[in-house]
mmCIF file of C-alpha atoms in Angstrom:
data_model
loop_
_atom_site.group_PDB
_atom_site.id
_atom_site.type_symbol
_atom_site.label_atom_id
_atom_site.label_comp_id
_atom_site.label_asym_id
_atom_site.label_seq_id
_atom_site.Cartn_x
_atom_site.Cartn_y
_atom_site.Cartn_z
ATOM 1 C CA UNK V 418 -49.716 30.171 3.526
ATOM 2 C CA UNK V 419 -47.321 33.617 3.273
ATOM 3 C CA UNK V 420 -47.351 32.731 -0.868
ATOM 4 C CA UNK V 421 -45.944 35.568 -2.656
ATOM 5 C CA UNK V 422 -45.259 35.583 -6.736
ATOM 6 C CA UNK V 423 -43.622 37.849 -9.697
ATOM 7 C CA UNK V 424 -44.742 38.208 -13.142
ATOM 8 C CA UNK V 425 -42.478 37.555 -15.609
ATOM 9 C CA UNK V 426 -39.818 35.129 -14.348
ATOM 10 C CA UNK V 427 -37.564 36.088 -16.971
ATOM 11 C CA UNK V 428 -37.707 38.790 -19.371
ATOM 12 C CA UNK V 429 -35.372 40.679 -22.058
ATOM 13 C CA UNK V 430 -36.482 43.680 -23.316
ATOM 14 C CA UNK V 431 -33.892 46.055 -25.957
ATOM 15 C CA UNK V 432 -31.781 49.629 -24.497
ATOM 16 C CA UNK V 433 -34.811 51.590 -24.272
ATOM 17 C CA UNK V 434 -37.095 50.090 -23.525
ATOM 18 C CA UNK V 435 -40.315 50.065 -20.479
ATOM 19 C CA UNK V 436 -40.628 47.077 -18.849
ATOM 20 C CA UNK V 437 -43.110 46.036 -15.473
ATOM 21 C CA UNK V 438 -42.482 43.733 -13.434
ATOM 22 C CA UNK V 439 -45.434 42.311 -10.860
ATOM 23 C CA UNK V 440 -45.468 41.305 -7.672
ATOM 24 C CA UNK V 441 -48.605 39.936 -5.315
ATOM 25 C CA UNK V 442 -49.511 38.852 -2.130
ATOM 26 C CA UNK V 443 -51.565 35.149 -3.261
ATOM 27 C CA UNK V 444 -52.979 34.547 0.462
ATOM 28 C CA UNK V 445 -52.618 37.647 2.702
ATOM 29 C CA UNK V 446 -52.704 41.265 2.240
ATOM 30 C CA UNK V 447 -49.921 43.523 2.282
ATOM 31 C CA UNK V 448 -50.117 46.834 3.248
ATOM 32 C CA UNK V 449 -46.290 47.286 2.531
ATOM 33 C CA UNK V 450 -44.203 45.818 -0.051
ATOM 34 C CA UNK V 451 -40.204 46.237 -0.820
ATOM 35 C CA UNK V 452 -38.342 45.732 -3.666
ATOM 36 C CA UNK V 453 -34.890 44.918 -4.124
ATOM 37 C CA UNK V 454 -31.847 44.728 -6.737
ATOM 38 C CA UNK V 455 -29.212 41.613 -6.377
ATOM 39 C CA UNK V 456 -26.313 41.566 -7.852
ATOM 40 C CA UNK V 457 -24.270 38.481 -8.994
ATOM 41 C CA UNK V 458 -23.629 36.347 -5.586
ATOM 42 C CA UNK V 459 -24.625 39.420 -3.282
ATOM 43 C CA UNK V 460 -26.301 40.381 -1.167
ATOM 44 C CA UNK V 461 -30.253 42.412 -1.340
ATOM 45 C CA UNK V 462 -30.018 45.787 -1.691
ATOM 46 C CA UNK V 463 -33.254 47.386 -0.903
ATOM 47 C CA UNK V 464 -34.762 50.240 -3.832
ATOM 48 C CA UNK V 465 -37.816 51.299 -2.051
ATOM 49 C CA UNK V 466 -40.909 50.468 -0.014
ATOM 50 C CA UNK V 467 -44.585 50.126 -0.922
ATOM 51 C CA UNK V 468 -47.442 51.510 0.719
ATOM 52 C CA UNK V 469 -50.754 50.640 -0.478
ATOM 53 C CA UNK V 470 -52.092 53.855 -1.051
ATOM 54 C CA UNK V 471 -49.535 55.975 -0.700
ATOM 55 C CA UNK V 472 -45.698 56.709 -3.316
ATOM 56 C CA UNK V 473 -43.188 54.610 -2.877
ATOM 57 C CA UNK V 474 -40.244 55.137 0.019
ATOM 58 C CA UNK V 475 -36.793 55.296 -2.105
ATOM 59 C CA UNK V 476 -33.560 54.933 -1.329
ATOM 60 C CA UNK V 477 -30.706 57.375 -1.032
ATOM 61 C CA UNK V 478 -29.054 56.854 -4.590
ATOM 62 C CA UNK V 479 -32.545 55.172 -6.277
ATOM 63 C CA UNK V 480 -33.881 57.569 -8.733
ATOM 64 C CA UNK V 481 -37.175 57.082 -8.365
ATOM 65 C CA UNK V 482 -37.756 58.447 -11.836
ATOM 66 C CA UNK V 483 -36.445 55.196 -13.597
ATOM 67 C CA UNK V 484 -38.158 52.882 -11.109
ATOM 68 C CA UNK V 485 -41.410 53.505 -10.566
ATOM 69 C CA UNK V 486 -43.676 51.669 -8.333
ATOM 70 C CA UNK V 487 -47.381 51.862 -8.529
ATOM 71 C CA UNK V 488 -49.235 50.379 -4.707
ATOM 72 C CA UNK V 489 -52.847 50.278 -6.222
ATOM 73 C CA UNK V 490 -54.469 47.326 -4.268
ATOM 74 C CA UNK V 491 -53.663 44.954 -1.615
ATOM 75 C CA UNK V 492 -52.248 42.712 -2.854
ATOM 76 C CA UNK V 493 -50.428 43.975 -5.584
ATOM 77 C CA UNK V 494 -47.047 45.763 -6.447
ATOM 78 C CA UNK V 495 -44.911 46.704 -10.085
ATOM 79 C CA UNK V 496 -41.633 48.006 -10.553
ATOM 80 C CA UNK V 497 -41.563 50.070 -14.019
ATOM 81 C CA UNK V 498 -38.489 50.025 -14.794
ATOM 82 C CA UNK V 499 -38.144 53.161 -17.775
ATOM 83 C CA UNK V 500 -35.671 53.793 -20.416
ATOM 84 C CA UNK V 501 -34.383 50.826 -19.654
ATOM 85 C CA UNK V 502 -30.151 50.325 -19.740
ATOM 86 C CA UNK V 503 -27.124 46.923 -20.169
ATOM 87 C CA UNK V 504 -26.286 48.374 -16.612
ATOM 88 C CA UNK V 505 -29.606 48.124 -15.434
ATOM 89 C CA UNK V 506 -29.387 44.017 -16.286
ATOM 90 C CA UNK V 507 -29.914 42.389 -12.477
ATOM 91 C CA UNK V 508 -32.154 40.458 -10.397
ATOM 92 C CA UNK V 509 -35.483 42.110 -8.822
ATOM 93 C CA UNK V 510 -36.965 40.139 -6.225
ATOM 94 C CA UNK V 511 -39.995 41.656 -3.745
ATOM 95 C CA UNK V 512 -41.039 40.999 -1.135
ATOM 96 C CA UNK V 513 -44.818 41.601 1.293
ATOM 97 C CA UNK V 514 -45.727 42.162 4.586
ATOM 98 C CA UNK V 515 -48.156 40.069 6.588
ATOM 99 C CA UNK V 516 -49.570 42.987 9.089
ATOM 100 C CA UNK V 517 -52.581 40.933 9.822
ATOM 101 C CA UNK V 518 -50.792 38.194 11.026
ATOM 102 C CA UNK V 519 -48.252 41.133 13.566
ATOM 103 C CA UNK V 520 -45.260 39.252 13.003
ATOM 104 C CA UNK V 521 -42.348 41.206 11.553
ATOM 105 C CA UNK V 522 -41.763 38.340 8.986
ATOM 106 C CA UNK V 523 -41.419 39.364 5.561
ATOM 107 C CA UNK V 524 -41.831 37.083 1.996
ATOM 108 C CA UNK V 525 -39.635 37.136 -0.478
ATOM 109 C CA UNK V 526 -41.226 36.391 -4.854
ATOM 110 C CA UNK V 527 -38.819 34.905 -6.582
ATOM 111 C CA UNK V 528 -37.759 36.738 -9.200
ATOM 112 C CA UNK V 529 -37.090 38.607 -11.626
ATOM 113 C CA UNK V 530 -34.313 37.987 -13.866
ATOM 114 C CA UNK V 531 -34.134 41.299 -15.981
ATOM 115 C CA UNK V 532 -31.867 41.696 -19.387
ATOM 116 C CA UNK V 533 -31.127 44.456 -21.218
ATOM 117 C CA UNK V 534 -30.168 44.037 -23.929
ATOM 118 C CA UNK C 590 -26.289 50.867 3.368
ATOM 119 C CA UNK C 591 -25.245 49.197 6.715
ATOM 120 C CA UNK C 592 -24.645 45.228 6.446
ATOM 121 C CA UNK C 593 -24.562 42.922 9.373
ATOM 122 C CA UNK C 594 -21.202 40.814 9.471
ATOM 123 C CA UNK C 595 -22.210 37.927 7.922
ATOM 124 C CA UNK C 596 -19.806 34.580 8.471
ATOM 125 C CA UNK C 597 -17.810 32.590 7.365
ATOM 126 C CA UNK C 598 -18.312 33.462 3.604
ATOM 127 C CA UNK C 599 -18.798 30.520 1.863
ATOM 128 C CA UNK C 600 -18.524 27.167 3.276
ATOM 129 C CA UNK C 601 -17.320 23.289 2.131
ATOM 130 C CA UNK C 602 -18.451 20.404 3.648
ATOM 131 C CA UNK C 603 -19.581 16.721 3.741
ATOM 132 C CA UNK C 604 -22.733 15.623 3.735
ATOM 133 C CA UNK C 605 -23.156 14.297 7.482
ATOM 134 C CA UNK C 606 -21.364 17.239 9.007
ATOM 135 C CA UNK C 607 -22.947 19.638 11.056
ATOM 136 C CA UNK C 608 -22.343 23.857 10.360
ATOM 137 C CA UNK C 609 -22.568 26.732 11.853
ATOM 138 C CA UNK C 610 -22.821 30.470 10.664
ATOM 139 C CA UNK C 611 -23.480 33.425 12.479
ATOM 140 C CA UNK C 612 -23.663 37.216 12.087
ATOM 141 C CA UNK C 613 -22.839 40.155 14.360
ATOM 142 C CA UNK C 614 -23.600 43.326 14.274
ATOM 143 C CA UNK C 615 -22.476 46.698 15.973
ATOM 144 C CA UNK C 616 -25.352 47.585 17.189
ATOM 145 C CA UNK C 617 -28.482 46.376 18.679
ATOM 146 C CA UNK C 618 -31.552 44.750 16.552
ATOM 147 C CA UNK C 619 -34.936 43.438 18.176
ATOM 148 C CA UNK C 620 -35.405 41.104 15.808
ATOM 149 C CA UNK C 621 -32.844 37.989 13.751
ATOM 150 C CA UNK C 622 -34.415 36.243 10.616
ATOM 151 C CA UNK C 623 -32.407 34.019 8.510
ATOM 152 C CA UNK C 624 -33.345 33.158 5.170
ATOM 153 C CA UNK C 625 -31.806 30.563 2.324
ATOM 154 C CA UNK C 626 -31.841 31.335 -1.262
ATOM 155 C CA UNK C 627 -30.879 28.726 -4.150
ATOM 156 C CA UNK C 628 -29.417 29.330 -7.176
ATOM 157 C CA UNK C 629 -32.248 32.255 -9.376
ATOM 158 C CA UNK C 630 -34.896 32.298 -6.485
ATOM 159 C CA UNK C 631 -35.378 34.613 -3.825
ATOM 160 C CA UNK C 632 -34.873 33.934 -0.607
ATOM 161 C CA UNK C 633 -36.938 32.257 1.705
ATOM 162 C CA UNK C 634 -37.708 32.526 5.512
ATOM 163 C CA UNK C 635 -36.066 29.518 7.274
ATOM 164 C CA UNK C 636 -36.387 31.489 10.767
ATOM 165 C CA UNK C 637 -37.109 34.087 13.240
ATOM 166 C CA UNK C 638 -36.381 35.194 16.459
ATOM 167 C CA UNK C 639 -38.029 37.914 18.515
ATOM 168 C CA UNK C 640 -36.556 37.973 22.228
ATOM 169 C CA UNK C 641 -33.152 38.342 23.315
ATOM 170 C CA UNK C 642 -31.328 34.804 24.771
ATOM 171 C CA UNK C 643 -34.108 32.935 22.442
ATOM 172 C CA UNK C 644 -33.591 29.229 21.124
ATOM 173 C CA UNK C 645 -35.590 28.038 18.012
ATOM 174 C CA UNK C 646 -35.739 25.118 15.857
ATOM 175 C CA UNK C 647 -37.328 24.463 12.206
ATOM 176 C CA UNK C 648 -36.344 20.899 11.608
ATOM 177 C CA UNK C 649 -32.297 19.872 11.245
ATOM 178 C CA UNK C 650 -31.577 23.779 11.423
ATOM 179 C CA UNK C 651 -31.418 26.445 14.627
ATOM 180 C CA UNK C 652 -31.105 28.809 15.257
ATOM 181 C CA UNK C 653 -30.763 31.272 18.372
ATOM 182 C CA UNK C 654 -31.048 35.258 19.551
ATOM 183 C CA UNK C 655 -27.590 36.567 21.220
ATOM 184 C CA UNK C 656 -27.912 38.346 24.811
ATOM 185 C CA UNK C 657 -26.861 40.922 23.905
ATOM 186 C CA UNK C 658 -28.330 41.577 20.687
ATOM 187 C CA UNK C 659 -26.110 41.963 18.575
ATOM 188 C CA UNK C 660 -25.402 38.755 16.827
ATOM 189 C CA UNK C 661 -27.295 35.392 15.637
ATOM 190 C CA UNK C 662 -25.967 32.506 14.890
ATOM 191 C CA UNK C 663 -26.957 29.326 12.131
ATOM 192 C CA UNK C 664 -26.649 25.644 13.189
ATOM 193 C CA UNK C 665 -27.306 23.399 10.209
ATOM 194 C CA UNK C 666 -27.228 19.817 12.292
ATOM 195 C CA UNK C 667 -26.527 16.879 9.230
ATOM 196 C CA UNK C 668 -26.284 18.226 6.402
ATOM 197 C CA UNK C 669 -27.534 17.234 3.615
ATOM 198 C CA UNK C 670 -26.780 17.936 -0.269
ATOM 199 C CA UNK C 671 -30.609 19.562 -0.676
ATOM 200 C CA UNK C 672 -28.931 22.324 1.835
ATOM 201 C CA UNK C 673 -26.974 23.457 -0.996
ATOM 202 C CA UNK C 674 -27.574 27.726 -1.439
ATOM 203 C CA UNK C 675 -26.756 30.973 -0.378
ATOM 204 C CA UNK C 676 -27.965 31.808 3.709
ATOM 205 C CA UNK C 677 -28.260 35.387 4.713
ATOM 206 C CA UNK C 678 -29.218 36.720 8.265
ATOM 207 C CA UNK C 679 -31.143 39.583 7.638
ATOM 208 C CA UNK C 680 -32.293 41.285 11.275
ATOM 209 C CA UNK C 681 -34.478 44.600 12.410
ATOM 210 C CA UNK C 682 -34.457 47.227 14.600
ATOM 211 C CA UNK C 683 -37.547 48.755 14.419
ATOM 212 C CA UNK C 684 -41.045 46.938 13.317
ATOM 213 C CA UNK C 685 -43.055 49.898 13.341
ATOM 214 C CA UNK C 686 -42.691 52.906 10.408
ATOM 215 C CA UNK C 687 -39.461 52.409 10.600
ATOM 216 C CA UNK C 688 -39.458 48.774 9.717
ATOM 217 C CA UNK C 689 -36.946 47.678 7.304
ATOM 218 C CA UNK C 690 -34.744 44.813 6.924
ATOM 219 C CA UNK C 691 -30.270 45.088 6.980
ATOM 220 C CA UNK C 692 -28.903 42.418 5.486
ATOM 221 C CA UNK C 693 -25.770 40.253 5.815
ATOM 222 C CA UNK C 694 -23.566 39.740 3.026
ATOM 223 C CA UNK C 695 -24.685 35.715 3.170
ATOM 224 C CA UNK C 696 -22.820 32.348 3.244
ATOM 225 C CA UNK C 697 -22.419 29.992 0.975
ATOM 226 C CA UNK C 698 -22.225 26.496 1.007
ATOM 227 C CA UNK C 699 -21.795 23.481 -0.869
ATOM 228 C CA UNK C 700 -22.586 20.018 0.413
ATOM 229 C CA UNK C 701 -19.933 17.106 -0.854
ATOM 230 C CA UNK C 702 -22.590 13.967 -1.398
#
């Protein structure tokens, strides 16, 4: 149980275009999902917390107009990188929390490698 | 944002050896989680700790929640090549509306066969 998927696993896009990344909880309902960014050999940096049916809460320094987050259902959250630039190239990882179990555990997706050329 | 102090940053060991790594903080956490990340993958939850002093095992892995609630350690016994990866600790203060994990910088483990 507690499986989180991400799609796509890898994406290459041209500078100026937008890219959408999907995060799904496959066997549980996730009222809260999280989006992280990870640079090579570094730890995970929380970008935003996404609650189903409401606006995402962004961490300080993260541009909400550039990284659009939508959490329209209990099993799906999307991150759209708008007007992508090469500096947006990174490893993006989503995670989800299973509220039904009342646990504090957070389960991660396999990540999406974004390369902006 | 704030990060936990995780050490060591990296370890190079021989297969069969035991491994120990730890995380410390200047403030209290109410939950500690340990994750392993393989290259190009997302972190996988290894062990969750909920009570100060708690000692929990998962196969060859053992983790403890420090009595002061400001630290936690992870031990791996009889290491094998597939233990290679980055291990992250994560602390949680509030499990409610302010839920947010704080991560350590990771320990890179290399196991020589």
